[in-house]
XYZ file of C-alpha atoms in Angstrom:
505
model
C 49.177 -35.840 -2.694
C 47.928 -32.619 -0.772
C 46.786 -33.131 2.730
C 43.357 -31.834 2.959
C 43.663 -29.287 5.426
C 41.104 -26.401 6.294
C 41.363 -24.397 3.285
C 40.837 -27.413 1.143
C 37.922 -28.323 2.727
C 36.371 -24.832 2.852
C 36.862 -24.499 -0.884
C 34.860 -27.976 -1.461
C 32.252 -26.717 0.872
C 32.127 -23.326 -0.941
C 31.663 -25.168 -4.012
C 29.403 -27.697 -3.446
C 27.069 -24.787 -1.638
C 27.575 -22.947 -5.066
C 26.464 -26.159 -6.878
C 23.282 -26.399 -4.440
C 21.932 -22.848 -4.776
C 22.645 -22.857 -8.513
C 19.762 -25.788 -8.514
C 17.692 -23.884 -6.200
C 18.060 -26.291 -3.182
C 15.719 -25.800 -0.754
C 17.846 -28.049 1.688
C 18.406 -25.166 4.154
C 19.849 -27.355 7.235
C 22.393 -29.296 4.660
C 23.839 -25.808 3.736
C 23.819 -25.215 7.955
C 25.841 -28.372 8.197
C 27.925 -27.638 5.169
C 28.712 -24.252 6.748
C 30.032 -25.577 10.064
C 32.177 -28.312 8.179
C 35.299 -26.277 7.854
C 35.062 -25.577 11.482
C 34.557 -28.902 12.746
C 37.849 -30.439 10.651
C 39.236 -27.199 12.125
C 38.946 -28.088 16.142
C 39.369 -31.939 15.199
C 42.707 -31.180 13.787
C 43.861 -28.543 16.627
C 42.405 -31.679 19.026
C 44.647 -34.549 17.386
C 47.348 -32.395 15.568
C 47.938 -28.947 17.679
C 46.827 -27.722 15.156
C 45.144 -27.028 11.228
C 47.242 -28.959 8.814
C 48.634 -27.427 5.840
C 50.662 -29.378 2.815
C 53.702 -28.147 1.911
C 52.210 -26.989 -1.256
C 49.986 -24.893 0.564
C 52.318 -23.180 3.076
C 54.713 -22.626 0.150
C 52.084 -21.107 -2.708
C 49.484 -19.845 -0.340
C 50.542 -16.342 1.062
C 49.012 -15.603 4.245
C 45.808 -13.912 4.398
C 45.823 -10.855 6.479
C 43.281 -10.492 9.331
C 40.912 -7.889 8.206
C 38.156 -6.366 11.062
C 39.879 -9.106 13.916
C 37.984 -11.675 11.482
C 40.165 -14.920 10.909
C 41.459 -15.454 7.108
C 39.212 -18.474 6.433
C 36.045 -16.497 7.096
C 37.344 -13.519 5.283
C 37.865 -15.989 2.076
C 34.233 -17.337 2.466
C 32.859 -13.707 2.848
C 34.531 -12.571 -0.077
C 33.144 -15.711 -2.275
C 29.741 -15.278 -1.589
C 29.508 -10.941 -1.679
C 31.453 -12.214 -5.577
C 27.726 -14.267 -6.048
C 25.114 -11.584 -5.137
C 23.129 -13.708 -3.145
C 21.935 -11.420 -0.288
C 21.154 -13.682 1.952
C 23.612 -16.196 2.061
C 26.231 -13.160 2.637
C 23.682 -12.376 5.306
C 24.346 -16.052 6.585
C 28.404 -15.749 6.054
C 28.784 -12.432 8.004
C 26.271 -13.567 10.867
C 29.216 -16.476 11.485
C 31.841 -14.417 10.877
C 30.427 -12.366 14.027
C 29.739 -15.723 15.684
C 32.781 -16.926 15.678
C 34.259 -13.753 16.995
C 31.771 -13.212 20.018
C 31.182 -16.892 21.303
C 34.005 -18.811 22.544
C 34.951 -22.295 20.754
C 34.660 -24.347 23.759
C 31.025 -23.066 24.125
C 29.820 -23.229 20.357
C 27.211 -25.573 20.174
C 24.443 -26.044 17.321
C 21.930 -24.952 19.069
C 23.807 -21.686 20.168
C 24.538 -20.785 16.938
C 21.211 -21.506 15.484
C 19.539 -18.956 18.114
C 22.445 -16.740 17.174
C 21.470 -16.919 13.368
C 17.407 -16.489 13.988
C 18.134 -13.137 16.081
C 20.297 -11.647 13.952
C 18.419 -13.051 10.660
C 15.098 -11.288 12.515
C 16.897 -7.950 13.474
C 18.264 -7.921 9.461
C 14.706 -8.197 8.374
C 13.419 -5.510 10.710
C 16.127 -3.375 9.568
C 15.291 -3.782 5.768
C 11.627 -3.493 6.188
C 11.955 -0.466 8.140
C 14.004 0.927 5.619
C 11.971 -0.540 2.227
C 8.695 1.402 4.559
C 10.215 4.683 6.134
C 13.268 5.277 3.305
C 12.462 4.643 0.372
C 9.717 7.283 -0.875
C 10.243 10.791 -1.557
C 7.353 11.629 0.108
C 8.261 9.913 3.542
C 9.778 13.102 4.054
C 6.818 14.101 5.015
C 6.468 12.183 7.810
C 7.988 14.400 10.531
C 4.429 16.693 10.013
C 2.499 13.446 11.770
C 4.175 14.461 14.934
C 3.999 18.519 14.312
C 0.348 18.270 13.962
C -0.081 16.213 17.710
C 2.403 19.289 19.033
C 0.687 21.793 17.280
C -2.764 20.722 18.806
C -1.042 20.484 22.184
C 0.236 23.459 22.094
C -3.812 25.252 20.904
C -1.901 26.528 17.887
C -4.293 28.470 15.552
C -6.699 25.164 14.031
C -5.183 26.208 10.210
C -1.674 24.836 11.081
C -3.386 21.752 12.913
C -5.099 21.263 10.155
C -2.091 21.348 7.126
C 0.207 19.892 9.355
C -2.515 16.663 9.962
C -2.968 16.987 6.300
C 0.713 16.748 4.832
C 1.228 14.168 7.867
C -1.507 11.692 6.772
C -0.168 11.938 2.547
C 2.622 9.455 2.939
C 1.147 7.283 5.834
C -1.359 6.983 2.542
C 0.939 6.352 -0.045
C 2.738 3.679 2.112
C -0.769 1.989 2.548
C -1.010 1.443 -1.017
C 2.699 0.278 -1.503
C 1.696 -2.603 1.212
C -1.486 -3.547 -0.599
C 0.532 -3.826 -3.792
C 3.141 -6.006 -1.814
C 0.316 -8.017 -1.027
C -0.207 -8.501 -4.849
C 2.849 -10.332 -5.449
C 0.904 -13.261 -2.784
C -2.843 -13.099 -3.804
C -2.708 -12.678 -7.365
C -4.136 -9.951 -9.673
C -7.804 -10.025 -8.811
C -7.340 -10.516 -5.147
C -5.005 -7.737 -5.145
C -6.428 -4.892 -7.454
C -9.427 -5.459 -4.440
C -7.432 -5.054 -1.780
C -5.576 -2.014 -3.352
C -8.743 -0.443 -3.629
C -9.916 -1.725 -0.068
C -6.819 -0.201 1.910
C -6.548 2.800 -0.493
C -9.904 3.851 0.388
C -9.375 3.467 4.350
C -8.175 6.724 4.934
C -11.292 8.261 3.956
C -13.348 5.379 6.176
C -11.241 6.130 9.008
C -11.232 9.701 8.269
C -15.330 8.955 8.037
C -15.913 7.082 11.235
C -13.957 9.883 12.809
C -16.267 12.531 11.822
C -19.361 10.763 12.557
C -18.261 10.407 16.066
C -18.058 14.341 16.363
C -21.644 14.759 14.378
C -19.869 16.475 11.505
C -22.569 14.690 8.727
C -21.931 16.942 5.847
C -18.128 16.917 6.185
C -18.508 12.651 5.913
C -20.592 13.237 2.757
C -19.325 15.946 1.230
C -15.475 13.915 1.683
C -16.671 10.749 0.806
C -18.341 12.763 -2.903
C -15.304 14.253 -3.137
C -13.144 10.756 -3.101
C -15.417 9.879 -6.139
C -14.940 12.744 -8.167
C -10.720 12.710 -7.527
C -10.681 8.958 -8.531
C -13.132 9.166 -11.541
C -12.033 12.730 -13.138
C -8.581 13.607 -11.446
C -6.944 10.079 -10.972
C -7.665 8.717 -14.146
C -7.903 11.873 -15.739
C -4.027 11.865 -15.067
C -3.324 8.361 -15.643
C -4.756 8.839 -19.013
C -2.840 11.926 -19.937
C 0.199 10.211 -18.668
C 0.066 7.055 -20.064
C -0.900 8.824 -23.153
C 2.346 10.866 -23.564
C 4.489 7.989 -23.176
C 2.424 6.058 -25.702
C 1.826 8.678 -28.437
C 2.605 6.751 -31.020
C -1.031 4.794 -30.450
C -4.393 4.512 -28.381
C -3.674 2.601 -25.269
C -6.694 -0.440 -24.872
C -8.698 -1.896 -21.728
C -11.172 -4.164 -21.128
C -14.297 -2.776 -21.660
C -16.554 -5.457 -20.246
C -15.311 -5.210 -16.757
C -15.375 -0.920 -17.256
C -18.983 -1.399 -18.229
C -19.799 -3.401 -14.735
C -18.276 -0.511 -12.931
C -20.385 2.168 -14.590
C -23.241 0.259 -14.127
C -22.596 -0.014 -10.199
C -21.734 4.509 -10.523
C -25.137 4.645 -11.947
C -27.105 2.547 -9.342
C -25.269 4.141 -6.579
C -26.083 7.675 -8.162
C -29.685 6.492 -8.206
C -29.526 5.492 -4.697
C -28.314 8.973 -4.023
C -30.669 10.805 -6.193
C -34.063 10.029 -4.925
C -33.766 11.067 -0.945
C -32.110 14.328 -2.374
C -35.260 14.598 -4.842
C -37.705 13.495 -1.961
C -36.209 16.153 0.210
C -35.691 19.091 -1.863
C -39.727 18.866 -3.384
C -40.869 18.308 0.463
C -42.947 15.371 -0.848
C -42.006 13.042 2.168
C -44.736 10.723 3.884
C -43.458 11.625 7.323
C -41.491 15.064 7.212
C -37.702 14.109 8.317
C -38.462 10.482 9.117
C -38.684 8.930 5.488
C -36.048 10.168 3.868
C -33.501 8.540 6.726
C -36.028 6.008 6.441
C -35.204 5.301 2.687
C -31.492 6.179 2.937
C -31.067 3.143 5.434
C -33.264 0.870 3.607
C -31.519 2.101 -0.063
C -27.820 1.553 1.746
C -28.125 -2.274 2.757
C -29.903 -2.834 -0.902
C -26.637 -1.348 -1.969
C -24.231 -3.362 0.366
C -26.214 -6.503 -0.977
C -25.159 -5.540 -4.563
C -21.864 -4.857 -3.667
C -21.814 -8.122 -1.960
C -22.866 -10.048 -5.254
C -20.316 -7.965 -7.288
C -17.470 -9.357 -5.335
C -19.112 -12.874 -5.929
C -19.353 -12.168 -9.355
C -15.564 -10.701 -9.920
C -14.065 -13.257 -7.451
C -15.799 -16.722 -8.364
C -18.817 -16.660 -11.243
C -16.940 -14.551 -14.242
C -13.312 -14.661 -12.579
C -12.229 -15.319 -16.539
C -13.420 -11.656 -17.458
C -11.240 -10.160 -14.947
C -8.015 -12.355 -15.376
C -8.181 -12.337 -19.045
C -7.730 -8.260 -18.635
C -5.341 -9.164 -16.190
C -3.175 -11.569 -18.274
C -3.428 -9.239 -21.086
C -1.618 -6.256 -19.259
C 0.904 -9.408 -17.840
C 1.723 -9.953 -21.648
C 2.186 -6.102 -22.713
C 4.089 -5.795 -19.193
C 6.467 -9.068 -19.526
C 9.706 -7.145 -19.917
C 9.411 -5.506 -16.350
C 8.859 -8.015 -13.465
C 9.012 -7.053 -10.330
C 10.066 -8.882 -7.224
C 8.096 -8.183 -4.169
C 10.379 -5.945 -0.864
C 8.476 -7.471 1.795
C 7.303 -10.678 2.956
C 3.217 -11.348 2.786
C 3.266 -10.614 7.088
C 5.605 -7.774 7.249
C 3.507 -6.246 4.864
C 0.269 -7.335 6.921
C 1.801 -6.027 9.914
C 2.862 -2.797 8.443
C -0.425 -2.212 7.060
C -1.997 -2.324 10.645
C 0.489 -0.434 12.125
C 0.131 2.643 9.148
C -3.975 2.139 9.696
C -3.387 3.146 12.986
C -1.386 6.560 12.386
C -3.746 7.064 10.244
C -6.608 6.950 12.838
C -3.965 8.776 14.985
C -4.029 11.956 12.697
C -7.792 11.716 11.501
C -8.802 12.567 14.686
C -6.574 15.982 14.757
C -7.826 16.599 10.806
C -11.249 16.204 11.446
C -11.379 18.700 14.861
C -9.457 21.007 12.873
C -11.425 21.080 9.969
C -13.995 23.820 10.834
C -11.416 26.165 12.603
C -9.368 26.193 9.720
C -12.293 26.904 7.391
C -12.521 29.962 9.310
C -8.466 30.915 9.277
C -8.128 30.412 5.932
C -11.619 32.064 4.638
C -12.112 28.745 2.591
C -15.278 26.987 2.516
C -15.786 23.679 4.558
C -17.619 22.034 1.384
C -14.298 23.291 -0.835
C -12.267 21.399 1.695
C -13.954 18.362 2.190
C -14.681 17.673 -1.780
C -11.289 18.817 -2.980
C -8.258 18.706 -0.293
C -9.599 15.789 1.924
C -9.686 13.121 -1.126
C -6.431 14.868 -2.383
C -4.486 13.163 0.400
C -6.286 10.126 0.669
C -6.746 9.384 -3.019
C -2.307 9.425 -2.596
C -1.833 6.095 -3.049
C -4.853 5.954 -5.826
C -2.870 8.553 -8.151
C 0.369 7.356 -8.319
C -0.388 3.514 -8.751
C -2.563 4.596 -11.467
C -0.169 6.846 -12.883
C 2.539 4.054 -12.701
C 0.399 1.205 -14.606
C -0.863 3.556 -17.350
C 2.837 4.313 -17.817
C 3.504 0.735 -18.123
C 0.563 0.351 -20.469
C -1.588 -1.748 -17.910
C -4.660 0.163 -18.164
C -7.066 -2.461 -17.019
C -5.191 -2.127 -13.706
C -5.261 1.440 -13.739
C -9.335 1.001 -14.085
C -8.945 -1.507 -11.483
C -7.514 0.904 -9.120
C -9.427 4.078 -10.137
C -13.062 3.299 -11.128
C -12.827 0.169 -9.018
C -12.154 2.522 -6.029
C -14.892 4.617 -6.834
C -17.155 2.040 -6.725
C -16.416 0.560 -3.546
C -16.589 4.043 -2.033
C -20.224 4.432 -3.668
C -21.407 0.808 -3.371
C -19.675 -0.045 0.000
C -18.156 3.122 1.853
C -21.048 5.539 1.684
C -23.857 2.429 2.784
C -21.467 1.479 5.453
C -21.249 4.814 6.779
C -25.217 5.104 6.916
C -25.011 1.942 8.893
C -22.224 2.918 11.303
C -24.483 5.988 11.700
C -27.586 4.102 12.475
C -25.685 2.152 15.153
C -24.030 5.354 16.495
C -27.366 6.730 16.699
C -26.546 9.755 14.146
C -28.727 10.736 11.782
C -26.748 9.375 8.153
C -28.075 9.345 5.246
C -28.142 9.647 1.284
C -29.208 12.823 0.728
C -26.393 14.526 -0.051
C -28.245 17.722 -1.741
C -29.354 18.226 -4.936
C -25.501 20.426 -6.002
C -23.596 18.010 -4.517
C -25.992 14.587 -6.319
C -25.746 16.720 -10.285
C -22.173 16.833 -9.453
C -21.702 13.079 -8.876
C -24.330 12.071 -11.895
C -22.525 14.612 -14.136
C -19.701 12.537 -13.949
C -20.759 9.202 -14.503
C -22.209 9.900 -17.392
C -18.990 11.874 -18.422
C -16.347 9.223 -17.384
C -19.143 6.355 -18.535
C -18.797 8.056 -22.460
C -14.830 7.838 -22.158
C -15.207 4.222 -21.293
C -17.712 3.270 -24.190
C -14.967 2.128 -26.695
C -12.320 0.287 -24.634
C -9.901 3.366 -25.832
C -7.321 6.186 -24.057
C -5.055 8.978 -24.971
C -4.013 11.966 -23.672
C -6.668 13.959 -24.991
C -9.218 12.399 -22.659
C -6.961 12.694 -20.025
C -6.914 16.086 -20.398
C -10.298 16.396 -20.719
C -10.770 14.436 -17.644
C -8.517 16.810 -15.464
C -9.986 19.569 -16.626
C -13.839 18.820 -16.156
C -12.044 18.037 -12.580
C -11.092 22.334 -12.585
C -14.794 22.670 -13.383
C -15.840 20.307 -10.188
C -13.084 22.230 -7.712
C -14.409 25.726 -8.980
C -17.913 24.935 -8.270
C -17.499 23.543 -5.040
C -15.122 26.960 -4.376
C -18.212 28.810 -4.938
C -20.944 26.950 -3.401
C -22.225 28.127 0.256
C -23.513 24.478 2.172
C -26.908 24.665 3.209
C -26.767 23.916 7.130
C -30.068 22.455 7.566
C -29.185 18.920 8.107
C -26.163 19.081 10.199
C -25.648 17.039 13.012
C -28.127 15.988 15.331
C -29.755 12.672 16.986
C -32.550 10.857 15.809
């Protein structure tokens, strides 16, 4: 009979640890103790014996294991079973006492030593990989190194154009990233919860961008950008999501729900009637008290607005919850051959997302100086700027998750993302600004002009007739995208009136 020496009893160990995480064990300090096993027979034998005991069978069969890295044989054999099972992070585990038993001296190896040991290096492993999963993984993280450019640019009183597309190109994948993290949030609040927050965090680049420019007085460029976020989501966004999801799915008309679309057009055309009547009221000079009741009505109109907003998220979240997760579970069914596993843990992401919020605010406030200078370098208008290239970048994250679920034939999420975003910005955004305006003591409010209101109206009604039967191809797309040409042209052509620029009340 074989005298159970250290390989023996590492090969049991390995075993019974295989046994454990095939049933999912969740006994994380057995598997600790399991793991220093081998090494405790190890100095009990060297302590009685002079050393590990081997049969003969052993010394005869078993060839020698050569030292690989200055790592002993035994550990080499357990790293080598567990990178054979693909468990990450129990070769994670291994490899972290493989360099423990290399750096801290037998004699001074205690529990609690390695324990600390294992947390630090377990932490620095996770840093590592979320660092990478954030800053690595995107194609358009190469555009990070313009974030920086844009801070030397301004430093340097480089002409306000290159400030401008520098701040611009810099803030595109801090966007992008923000909407990763919000869908990495998904995987931990469910589908509801998280198609809000995706819209919440997608839509706080234009806020920040927003608050920004209402600290500097620039009025117009906070409506005409926040318009402009509306029109990209409602004709571009889903105009391409559409089209996209379309093409892959030729073959037939891709389906959504159509009672939570018809919520979200009804909330479009209250906020466009919230819009509409200070614009009337000010273009046909019919106000009670000439420049008072208009920013009178626009404050009073926003918090009627915030209150319905307020109820809506009542009504999605608690009172008809079944509407929205019966669209959800729908697109889980068509979608059940792809599941996806989340990259980050629900605080990484949390703490990622604040970290990314606050580049964000970083470059804003070189974008938003810029603007004006570079309206003048380029011989663009600001209104062109602000309605088309502004919700561009920060619609980035809006575009390609709706791009990605129409592919995947989700198109309730794809609403979720794109008409749900526009009606935050309309029912929640815009009121909010008016309020951070009224505290700032800056005179915002609704009227956004009559151009700018027919624009906004236009397309409800246009995107609210695509909705009607529940329906999507790629002809709609198309048509969607290129009503958007229309919009862009327009706004190319249109010289902003300058008669309610910024100013204290």
């Amino acid at each position: 009979m074989e005298a159970p020496g250290y390989l023996s009893v590492q090969r049991s160990t390995d075993c019974f640890m295989d046994r454990l995480d095939r049933q999912n064990s969740e006994t994380t300090l057995l598997r600790r103790l399991l793991r220093l096993l081998p090494r405790f027979w190890q100095i009990m034998t060297d302590t009685l014996g002079g050393g590990p005991v081997k049969s003969s069978i052993q010394m005869a069969s078993a060839p020698e294991l050569p030292h690989t890295n200055g790592h002993a044989p035994q550990f080499e054999m357990g790293r080598m079973a567990y990178d054979e099972s693909g468990c990450e992070e129990e070769r994670l585990m291994d490899n972290v006492a493989t360099k423990a038993h290399k750096s801290i001296p037998t004699t001074d190896r205690t529990l609690d030593d390695v324990h600390k040991y294992w947390n630090f290096k377990l932490l620095r492993c996770h840093l590592w990989r979320s660092i990478v999963v954030i800053f690595f993984q995107n194609k358009t993280n190469l555009l990070f190194p313009f974030g920086p450019a844009a801070a030397i640019a301004a430093s340097w009183n480089m002409k306000h154009g290159w400030v401008f597309l520098f701040s611009l190109l810099g803030i595109t994948p801090l966007a992008e990233r923000l909407g990763f993290l919000t869908e990495q949030l998904t995987f931990y609040t469910g589908s509801t919860v998280g198609g809000l927050l995706n819209a919440t965090f997608g839509n706080a680049t234009e806020m920040i961008i927003s608050i920004y420019a209402l600290k500097h007085g620039m009025i117009r460029v906070v409506q005409q950008s926040l318009l402009g976020s509306i029109l990209s989501n409602m004709l571009l966004v889903l105009g391409c999501a559409f089209f996209t999801g379309g093409i892959v799915h030729n073959r037939k008309d891709q389906t959504f729900c159509k009672g939570a679309a018809a919520v979200n057009s009804g909330l479009l055309l209250m906020a466009v009637m919230g819009l509409l009547f200070p614009a009337v009221l000010h273009s046909t000079h019919t106000e009670l008290h000439a420049g008072r009741s208009e920013l009178a009505l626009s404050r009073f109109t926003s918090c009627i607005m915030l209150i319905a907003y307020a109820v809506y998220l009542f009504f999605q979240l608690k009172s008809h919850r079944d509407l929205y997760e019966c669209c959800n579970e729908g697109d889980d069914e068509g979608g059940s051959e792809e599941k996806d596993s989340p990259h980050l843990k629900f605080w990484e992401a949390i703490i990622w997302l604040a970290i990314l919020t606050a580049f964000v605010s970083f470059l804003s406030d070189y974008l938003v100086n810029a603007i004006e200078g570079a309206s003048k370098n380029w011989n663009m208008p600001v209104s062109f700027m602000s309605v088309i290239l502004l919700p561009i970048v920060g619609n980035a994250a809006e575009h390609a998750s709706a791009i990605m679920f129409a592919m995947k034939d989700k198109l309730d999420i794809t609403l979720g993302v794109a008409i749900g975003s526009s009606t935050q910005i309309s029912m929640f955004v815009i009121p909010f600004c008016v309020v951070v305006g009224w505290i700032m003591g800056r005179p915002m409010d609704l009227n956004f002009h009559v151009f700018e209101t027919a624009s906004l109206f236009i397309t409800v009604i246009v995107v609210a007739f695509m909705l009607q039967d529940g329906t999507s191809n790629y002809f709609k797309g198309l048509m969607l995208i290129l009503c958007y040409l229309i919009v862009a042209a327009s706004f190319f052509v249109h010289i902003d009136s300058k008669d309610d620029d910024s100013g204290d009340v």
